[in-house]
CSV table of C-alpha atoms and ligand atoms in Angstrom, one decimal:
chain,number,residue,atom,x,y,z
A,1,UNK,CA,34.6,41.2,10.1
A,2,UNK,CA,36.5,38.7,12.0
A,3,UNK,CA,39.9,40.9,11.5
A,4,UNK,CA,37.7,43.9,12.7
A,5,UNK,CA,36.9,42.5,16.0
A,6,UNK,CA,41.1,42.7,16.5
A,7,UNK,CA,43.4,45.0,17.8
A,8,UNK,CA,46.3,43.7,15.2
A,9,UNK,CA,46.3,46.2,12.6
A,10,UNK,CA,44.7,45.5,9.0
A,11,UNK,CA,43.4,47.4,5.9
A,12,UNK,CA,40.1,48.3,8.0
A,13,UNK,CA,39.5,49.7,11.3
A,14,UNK,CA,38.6,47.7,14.0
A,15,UNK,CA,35.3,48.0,15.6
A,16,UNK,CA,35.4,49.3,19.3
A,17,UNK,CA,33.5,47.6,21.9
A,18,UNK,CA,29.9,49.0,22.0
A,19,UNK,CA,30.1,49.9,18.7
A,20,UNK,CA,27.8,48.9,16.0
A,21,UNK,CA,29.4,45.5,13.8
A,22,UNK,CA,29.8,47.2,10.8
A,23,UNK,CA,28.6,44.6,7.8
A,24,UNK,CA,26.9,45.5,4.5
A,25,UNK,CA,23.1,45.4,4.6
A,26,UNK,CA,20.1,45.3,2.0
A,27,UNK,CA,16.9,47.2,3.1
A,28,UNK,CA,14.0,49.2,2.3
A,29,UNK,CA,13.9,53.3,2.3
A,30,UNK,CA,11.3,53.9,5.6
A,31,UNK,CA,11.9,57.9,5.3
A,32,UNK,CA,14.1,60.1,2.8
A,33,UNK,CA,15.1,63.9,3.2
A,34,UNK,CA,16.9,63.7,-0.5
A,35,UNK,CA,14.9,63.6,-3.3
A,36,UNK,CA,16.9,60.8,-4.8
A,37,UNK,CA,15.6,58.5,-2.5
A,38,UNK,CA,11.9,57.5,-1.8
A,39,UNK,CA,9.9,55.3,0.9
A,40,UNK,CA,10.2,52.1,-0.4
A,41,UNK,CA,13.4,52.1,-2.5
A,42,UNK,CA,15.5,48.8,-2.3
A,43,UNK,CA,19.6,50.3,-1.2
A,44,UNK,CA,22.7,48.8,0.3
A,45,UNK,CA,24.1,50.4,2.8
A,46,UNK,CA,26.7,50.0,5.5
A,47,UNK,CA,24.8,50.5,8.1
A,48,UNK,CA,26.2,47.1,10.2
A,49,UNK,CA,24.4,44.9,12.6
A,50,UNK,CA,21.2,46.9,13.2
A,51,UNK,CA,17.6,47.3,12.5
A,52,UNK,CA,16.8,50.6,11.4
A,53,UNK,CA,19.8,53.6,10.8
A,54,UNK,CA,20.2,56.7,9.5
A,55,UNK,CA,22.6,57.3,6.4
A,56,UNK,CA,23.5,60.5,3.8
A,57,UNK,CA,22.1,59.6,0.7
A,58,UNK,CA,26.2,59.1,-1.1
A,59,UNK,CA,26.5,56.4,1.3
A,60,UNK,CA,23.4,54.2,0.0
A,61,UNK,CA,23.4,53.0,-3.0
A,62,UNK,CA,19.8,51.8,-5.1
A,63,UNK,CA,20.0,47.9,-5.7
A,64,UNK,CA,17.4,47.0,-8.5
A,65,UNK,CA,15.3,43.8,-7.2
A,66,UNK,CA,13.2,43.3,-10.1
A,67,UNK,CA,14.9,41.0,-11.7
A,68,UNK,CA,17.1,39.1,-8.8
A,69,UNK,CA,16.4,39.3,-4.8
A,70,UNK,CA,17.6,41.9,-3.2
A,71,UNK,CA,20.1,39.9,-0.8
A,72,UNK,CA,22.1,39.2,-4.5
A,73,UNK,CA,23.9,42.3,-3.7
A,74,UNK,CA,25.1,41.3,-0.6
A,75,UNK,CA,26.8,38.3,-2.5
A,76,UNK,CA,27.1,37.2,-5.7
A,77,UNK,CA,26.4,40.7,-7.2
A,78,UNK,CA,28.3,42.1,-4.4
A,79,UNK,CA,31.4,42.1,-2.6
A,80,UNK,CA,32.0,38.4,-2.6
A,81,UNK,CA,31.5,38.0,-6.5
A,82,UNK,CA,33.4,41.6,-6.9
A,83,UNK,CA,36.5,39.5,-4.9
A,84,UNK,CA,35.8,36.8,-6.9
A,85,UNK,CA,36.0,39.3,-10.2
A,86,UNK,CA,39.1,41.1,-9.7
A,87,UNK,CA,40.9,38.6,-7.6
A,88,UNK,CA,40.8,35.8,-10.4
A,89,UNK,CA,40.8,37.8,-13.6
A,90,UNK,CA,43.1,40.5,-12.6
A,91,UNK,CA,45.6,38.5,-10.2
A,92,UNK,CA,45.0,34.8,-11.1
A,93,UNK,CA,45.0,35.8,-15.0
A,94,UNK,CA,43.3,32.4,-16.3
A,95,UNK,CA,43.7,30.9,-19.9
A,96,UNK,CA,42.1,29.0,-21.2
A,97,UNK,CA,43.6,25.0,-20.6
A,98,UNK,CA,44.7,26.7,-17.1
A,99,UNK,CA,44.5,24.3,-13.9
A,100,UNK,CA,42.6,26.5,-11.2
A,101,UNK,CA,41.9,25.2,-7.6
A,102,UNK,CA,40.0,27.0,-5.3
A,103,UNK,CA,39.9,26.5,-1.7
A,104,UNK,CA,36.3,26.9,0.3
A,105,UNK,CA,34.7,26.2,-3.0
A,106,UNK,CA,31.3,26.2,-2.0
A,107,UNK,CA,31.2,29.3,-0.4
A,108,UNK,CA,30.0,33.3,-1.6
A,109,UNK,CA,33.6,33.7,-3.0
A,110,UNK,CA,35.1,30.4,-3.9
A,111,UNK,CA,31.6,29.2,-6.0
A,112,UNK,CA,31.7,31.9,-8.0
A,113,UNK,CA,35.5,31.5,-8.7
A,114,UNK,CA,35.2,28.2,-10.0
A,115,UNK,CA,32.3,29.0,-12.0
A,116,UNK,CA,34.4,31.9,-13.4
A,117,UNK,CA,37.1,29.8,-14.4
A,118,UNK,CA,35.2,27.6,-16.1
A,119,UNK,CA,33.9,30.0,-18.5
A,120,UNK,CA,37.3,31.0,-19.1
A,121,UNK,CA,38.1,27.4,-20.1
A,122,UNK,CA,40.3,26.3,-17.1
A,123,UNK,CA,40.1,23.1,-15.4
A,124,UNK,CA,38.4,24.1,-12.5
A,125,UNK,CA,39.0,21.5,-8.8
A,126,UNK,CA,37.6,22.7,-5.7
A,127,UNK,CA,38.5,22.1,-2.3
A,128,UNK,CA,35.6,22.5,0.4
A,129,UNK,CA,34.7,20.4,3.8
A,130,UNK,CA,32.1,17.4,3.8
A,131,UNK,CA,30.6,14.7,1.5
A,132,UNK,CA,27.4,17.5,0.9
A,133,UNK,CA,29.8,20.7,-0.2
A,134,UNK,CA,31.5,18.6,-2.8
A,135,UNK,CA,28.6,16.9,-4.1
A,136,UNK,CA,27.6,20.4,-4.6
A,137,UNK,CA,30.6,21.7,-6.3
A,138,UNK,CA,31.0,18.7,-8.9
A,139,UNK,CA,27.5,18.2,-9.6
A,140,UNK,CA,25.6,21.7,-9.3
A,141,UNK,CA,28.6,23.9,-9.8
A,142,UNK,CA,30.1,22.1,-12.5
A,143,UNK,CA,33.3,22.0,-11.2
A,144,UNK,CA,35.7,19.6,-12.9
A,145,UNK,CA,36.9,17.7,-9.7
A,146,UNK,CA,36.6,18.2,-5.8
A,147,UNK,CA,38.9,17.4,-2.5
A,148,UNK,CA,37.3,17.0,0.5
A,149,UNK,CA,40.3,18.1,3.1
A,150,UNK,CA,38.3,16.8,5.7
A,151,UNK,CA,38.1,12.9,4.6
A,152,UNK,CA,41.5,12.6,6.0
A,153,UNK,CA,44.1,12.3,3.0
A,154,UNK,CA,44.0,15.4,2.1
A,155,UNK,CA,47.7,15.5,0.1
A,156,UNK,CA,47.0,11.9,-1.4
A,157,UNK,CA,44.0,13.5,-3.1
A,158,UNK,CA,45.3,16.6,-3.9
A,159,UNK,CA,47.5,14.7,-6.1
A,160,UNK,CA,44.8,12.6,-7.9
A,161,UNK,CA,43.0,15.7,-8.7
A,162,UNK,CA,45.9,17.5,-9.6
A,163,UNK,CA,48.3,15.0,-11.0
A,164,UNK,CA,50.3,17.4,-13.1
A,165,UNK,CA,50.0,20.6,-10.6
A,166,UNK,CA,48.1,23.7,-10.5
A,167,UNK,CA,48.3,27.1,-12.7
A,168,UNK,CA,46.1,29.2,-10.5
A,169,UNK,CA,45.3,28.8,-7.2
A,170,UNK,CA,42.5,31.1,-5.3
A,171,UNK,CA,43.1,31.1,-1.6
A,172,UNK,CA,40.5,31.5,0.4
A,173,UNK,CA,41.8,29.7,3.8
A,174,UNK,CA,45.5,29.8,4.5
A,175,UNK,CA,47.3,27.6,6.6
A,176,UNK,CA,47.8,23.5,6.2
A,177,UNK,CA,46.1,23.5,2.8
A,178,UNK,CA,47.8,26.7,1.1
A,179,UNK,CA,50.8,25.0,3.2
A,180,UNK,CA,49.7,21.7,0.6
A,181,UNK,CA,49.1,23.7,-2.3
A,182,UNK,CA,52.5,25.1,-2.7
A,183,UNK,CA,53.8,22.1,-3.1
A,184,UNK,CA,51.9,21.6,-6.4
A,185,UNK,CA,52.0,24.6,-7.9
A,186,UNK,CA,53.7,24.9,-11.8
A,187,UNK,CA,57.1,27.0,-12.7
A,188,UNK,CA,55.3,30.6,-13.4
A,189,UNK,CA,51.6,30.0,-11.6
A,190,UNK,CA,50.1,32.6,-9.7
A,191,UNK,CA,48.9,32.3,-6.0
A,192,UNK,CA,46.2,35.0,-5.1
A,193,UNK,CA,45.7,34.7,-1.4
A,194,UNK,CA,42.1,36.1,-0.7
A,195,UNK,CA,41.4,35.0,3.1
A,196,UNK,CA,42.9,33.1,5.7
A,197,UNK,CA,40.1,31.5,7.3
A,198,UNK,CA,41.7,28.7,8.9
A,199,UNK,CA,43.7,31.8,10.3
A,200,UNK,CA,41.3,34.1,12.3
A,201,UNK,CA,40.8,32.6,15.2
A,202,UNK,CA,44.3,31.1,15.8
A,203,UNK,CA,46.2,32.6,18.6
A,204,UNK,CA,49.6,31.5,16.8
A,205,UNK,CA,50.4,32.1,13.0
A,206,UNK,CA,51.0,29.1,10.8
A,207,UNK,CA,54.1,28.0,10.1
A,208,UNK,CA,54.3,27.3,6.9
A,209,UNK,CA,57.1,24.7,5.7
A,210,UNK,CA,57.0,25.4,1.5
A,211,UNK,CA,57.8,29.1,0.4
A,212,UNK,CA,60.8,27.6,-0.8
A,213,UNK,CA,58.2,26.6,-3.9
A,214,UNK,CA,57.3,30.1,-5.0
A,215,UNK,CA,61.3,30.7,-5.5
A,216,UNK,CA,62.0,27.4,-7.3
A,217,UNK,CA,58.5,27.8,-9.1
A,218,UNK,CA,58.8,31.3,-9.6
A,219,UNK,CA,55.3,31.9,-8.5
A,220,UNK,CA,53.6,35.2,-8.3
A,221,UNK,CA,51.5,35.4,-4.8
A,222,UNK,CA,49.9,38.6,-4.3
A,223,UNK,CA,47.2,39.4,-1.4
A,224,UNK,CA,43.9,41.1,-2.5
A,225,UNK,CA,41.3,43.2,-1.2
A,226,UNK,CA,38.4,44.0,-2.9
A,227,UNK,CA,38.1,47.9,-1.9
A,228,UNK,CA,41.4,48.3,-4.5
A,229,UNK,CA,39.1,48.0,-7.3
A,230,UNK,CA,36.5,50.0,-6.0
A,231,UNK,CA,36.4,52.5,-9.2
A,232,UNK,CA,35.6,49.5,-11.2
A,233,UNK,CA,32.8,47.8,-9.4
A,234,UNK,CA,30.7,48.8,-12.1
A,235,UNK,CA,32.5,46.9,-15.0
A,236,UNK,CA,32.3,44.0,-12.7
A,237,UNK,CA,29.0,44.2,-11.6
A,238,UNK,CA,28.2,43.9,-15.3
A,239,UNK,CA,30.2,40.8,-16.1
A,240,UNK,CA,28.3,38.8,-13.5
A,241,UNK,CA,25.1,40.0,-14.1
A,242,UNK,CA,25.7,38.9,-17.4
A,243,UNK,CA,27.0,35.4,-16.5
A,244,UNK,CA,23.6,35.5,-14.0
A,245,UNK,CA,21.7,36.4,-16.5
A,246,UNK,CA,22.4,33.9,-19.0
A,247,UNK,CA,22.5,31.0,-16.6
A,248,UNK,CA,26.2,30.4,-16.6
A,249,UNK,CA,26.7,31.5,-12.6
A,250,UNK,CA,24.8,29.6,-10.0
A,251,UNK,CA,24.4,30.5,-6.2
A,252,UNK,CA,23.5,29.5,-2.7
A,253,UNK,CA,22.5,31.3,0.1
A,254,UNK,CA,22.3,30.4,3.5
A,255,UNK,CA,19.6,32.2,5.7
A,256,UNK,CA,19.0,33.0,9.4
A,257,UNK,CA,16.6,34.4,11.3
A,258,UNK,CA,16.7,37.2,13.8
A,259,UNK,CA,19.4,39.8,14.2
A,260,UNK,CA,20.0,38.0,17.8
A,261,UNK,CA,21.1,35.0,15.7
A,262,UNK,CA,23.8,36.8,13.9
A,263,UNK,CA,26.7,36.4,16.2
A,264,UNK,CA,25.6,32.7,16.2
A,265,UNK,CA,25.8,32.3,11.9
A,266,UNK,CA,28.9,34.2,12.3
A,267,UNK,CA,30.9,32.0,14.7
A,268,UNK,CA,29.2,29.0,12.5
A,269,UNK,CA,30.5,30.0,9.8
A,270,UNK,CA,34.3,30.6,11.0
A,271,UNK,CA,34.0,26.8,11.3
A,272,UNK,CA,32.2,25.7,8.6
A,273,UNK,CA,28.3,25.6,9.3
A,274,UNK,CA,27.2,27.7,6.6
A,275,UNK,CA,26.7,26.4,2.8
A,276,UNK,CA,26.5,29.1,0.8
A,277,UNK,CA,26.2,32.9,1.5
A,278,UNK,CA,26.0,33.5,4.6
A,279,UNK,CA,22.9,35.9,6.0
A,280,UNK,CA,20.6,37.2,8.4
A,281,UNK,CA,17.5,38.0,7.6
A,282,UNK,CA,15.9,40.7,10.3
B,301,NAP,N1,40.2,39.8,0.2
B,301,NAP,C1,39.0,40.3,0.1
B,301,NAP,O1,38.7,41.4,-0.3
B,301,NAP,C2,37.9,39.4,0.6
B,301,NAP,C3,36.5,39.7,0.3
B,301,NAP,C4,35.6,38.8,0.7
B,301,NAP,C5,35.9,37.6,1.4
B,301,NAP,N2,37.2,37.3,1.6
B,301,NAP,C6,37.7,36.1,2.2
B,301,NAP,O2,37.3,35.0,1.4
B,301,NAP,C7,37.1,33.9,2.2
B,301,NAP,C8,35.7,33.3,1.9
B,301,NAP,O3,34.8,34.2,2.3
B,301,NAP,P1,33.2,34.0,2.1
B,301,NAP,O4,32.5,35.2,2.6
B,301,NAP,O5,33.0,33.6,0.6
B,301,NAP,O6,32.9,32.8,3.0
B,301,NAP,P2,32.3,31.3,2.6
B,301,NAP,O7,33.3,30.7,1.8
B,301,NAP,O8,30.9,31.5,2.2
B,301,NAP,O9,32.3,30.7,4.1
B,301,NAP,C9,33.5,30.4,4.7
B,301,NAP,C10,33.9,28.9,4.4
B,301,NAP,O10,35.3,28.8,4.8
B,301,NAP,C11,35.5,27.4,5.0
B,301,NAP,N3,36.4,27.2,6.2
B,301,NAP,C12,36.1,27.6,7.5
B,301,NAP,N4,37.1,27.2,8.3
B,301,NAP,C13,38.0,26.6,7.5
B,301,NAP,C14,39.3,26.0,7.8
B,301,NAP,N5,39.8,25.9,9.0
B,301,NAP,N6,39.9,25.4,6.7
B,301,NAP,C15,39.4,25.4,5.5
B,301,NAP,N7,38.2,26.0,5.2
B,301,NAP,C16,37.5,26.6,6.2
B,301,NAP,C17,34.2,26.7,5.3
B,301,NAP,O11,33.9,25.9,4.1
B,301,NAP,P3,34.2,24.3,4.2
B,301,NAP,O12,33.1,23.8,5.0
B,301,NAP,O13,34.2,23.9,2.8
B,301,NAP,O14,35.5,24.2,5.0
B,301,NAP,C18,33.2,27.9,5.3
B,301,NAP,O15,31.9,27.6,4.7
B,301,NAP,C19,37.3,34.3,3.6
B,301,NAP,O16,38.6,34.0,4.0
B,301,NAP,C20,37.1,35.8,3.6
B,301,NAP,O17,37.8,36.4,4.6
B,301,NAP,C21,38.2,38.2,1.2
């Protein structure tokens, strides 16, 4: 969203001014002309930033909120656990005994990372901000270690976690820390960079000081976007619902009120504020 509000060109378009933000939604069926959909159905859409919109019925999709809450498909059944799906198993690759870190662990994408890796047997350490987000991650995520890259010694505990480096690591920030984590990552490890959040509202890129690791270290760094794996949602949709299901993935969601408050969550949450999914609730 924060790359949409940009002229600098990316995989999406950007949003004009005046436009509606465009943003996934979860919502309720008020009036159907398609007899596929009824008054009352529960549907994503893509409606964006609005109240109330109108949409042809191959652009909704039914969400089934009998069994979780609907705003599960905004997150952990939805795009952020789909990233969190395809980017580690298909890019990262973990095996079990692996040494995964993942960077803004206690949020949509990076909690269910961890939480992924750990069923696939990895030694899972998170890296998140604050003494609350890493009690979180060790004790309710069951994460194997956490760094807290705001107490000030960031590379010193880096190392403690990760004393003899990292197979897998899930980037979900960019600058200083991936910056950090090149410098512990093993001969043949994989980097999947995922967001840049420390990134978006920089005017300058970061200049970072250790590529020279992924030649030395032979690591494999790929960038991914979730809309690549689009024709396989469905296979990953499964696999969490399954991990949900059985009580091996656990989630957070962080609420607001009032569609007037979401530029307010949204700034918050490019520095921080949210723990958890972010949402609005309107
Ligand atoms: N590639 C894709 O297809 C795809 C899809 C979805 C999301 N993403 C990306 O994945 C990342 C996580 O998204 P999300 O929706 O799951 O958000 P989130 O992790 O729930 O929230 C963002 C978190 O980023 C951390 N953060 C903010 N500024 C930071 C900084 N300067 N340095 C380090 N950490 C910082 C904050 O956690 P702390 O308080 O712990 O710092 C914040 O809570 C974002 O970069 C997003 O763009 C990519």
């Amino acid at each position: 969203m924060r790359g949409r509000m940009s002229d600098a060109k990316s995989y999406a378009k950007h949003v004009e001014l005046g436009e509606v933000m465009t943003g996934q939604t979860v919502g309720e069926v008020v009036e159907s002309r398609d007899a596929a959909f009824k008054p009352g159905d529960k549907v994503l859409t893509s409606l964006g930033w609005q109240l109330m919109g109108v949409a042809k019925a191959s652009e909704i999709h039914k969400v089934d909120a009998s069994r979780v809450p609907a705003s599960y498909y905004l997150g952990i059944l939805g795009m952020p656990g789909l990233t969190a799906w395809f980017g580690l198993h298909e890019i990262g690759q973990p095996k079990a005994g692996d040494v995964l870190v993942v960077s803004a662990a206690s949020g949509a994408v990076g909690s269910v990372v961890g939480q992924l890796g750990k069923i696939a047997g990895c030694r899972v350490v998170g890296i998140a901000g604050g003494k609350a987000k890493c009690d979180y991650v060790l004790n309710e995520l069951g994460f194997d270690a956490v760094v807290d890259y705001k107490a000030g010694k960031f590379d010193e505990d880096l190392r403690a976690a990760v004393p003899k480096g990292v197979d897998i690591y899930f980037d979900n920030v960019g600058g200083p820390i991936l910056d950090s984590m090149l410098g512990r990552m093993r001969v043949f490890s994989r980097i999947v960079v995922c967001g840049l959040i420390s990134e978006y509202n920089a005017t300058e890129p970061y200049g970072y000081k250790r590529l020279r690791s992924v030649l030395v270290n032979r690591i494999k760094m790929q960038g991914m976007i979730v809309f690549d794996w689009q024709a396989r949602y469905g296979e990953g949709i499964k696999g969490l619902a399954t991990h949900l299901a059985a009580g091996k993935l656990k989630y957070r969601e962080s609420v607001v009120e009032g569609i007037d408050n979401a530029p307010k969550a949204f700034i918050g949450l490019l520095k921080g504020e949210n723990f958890g999914k972010q949402l609005v609730k309107f």
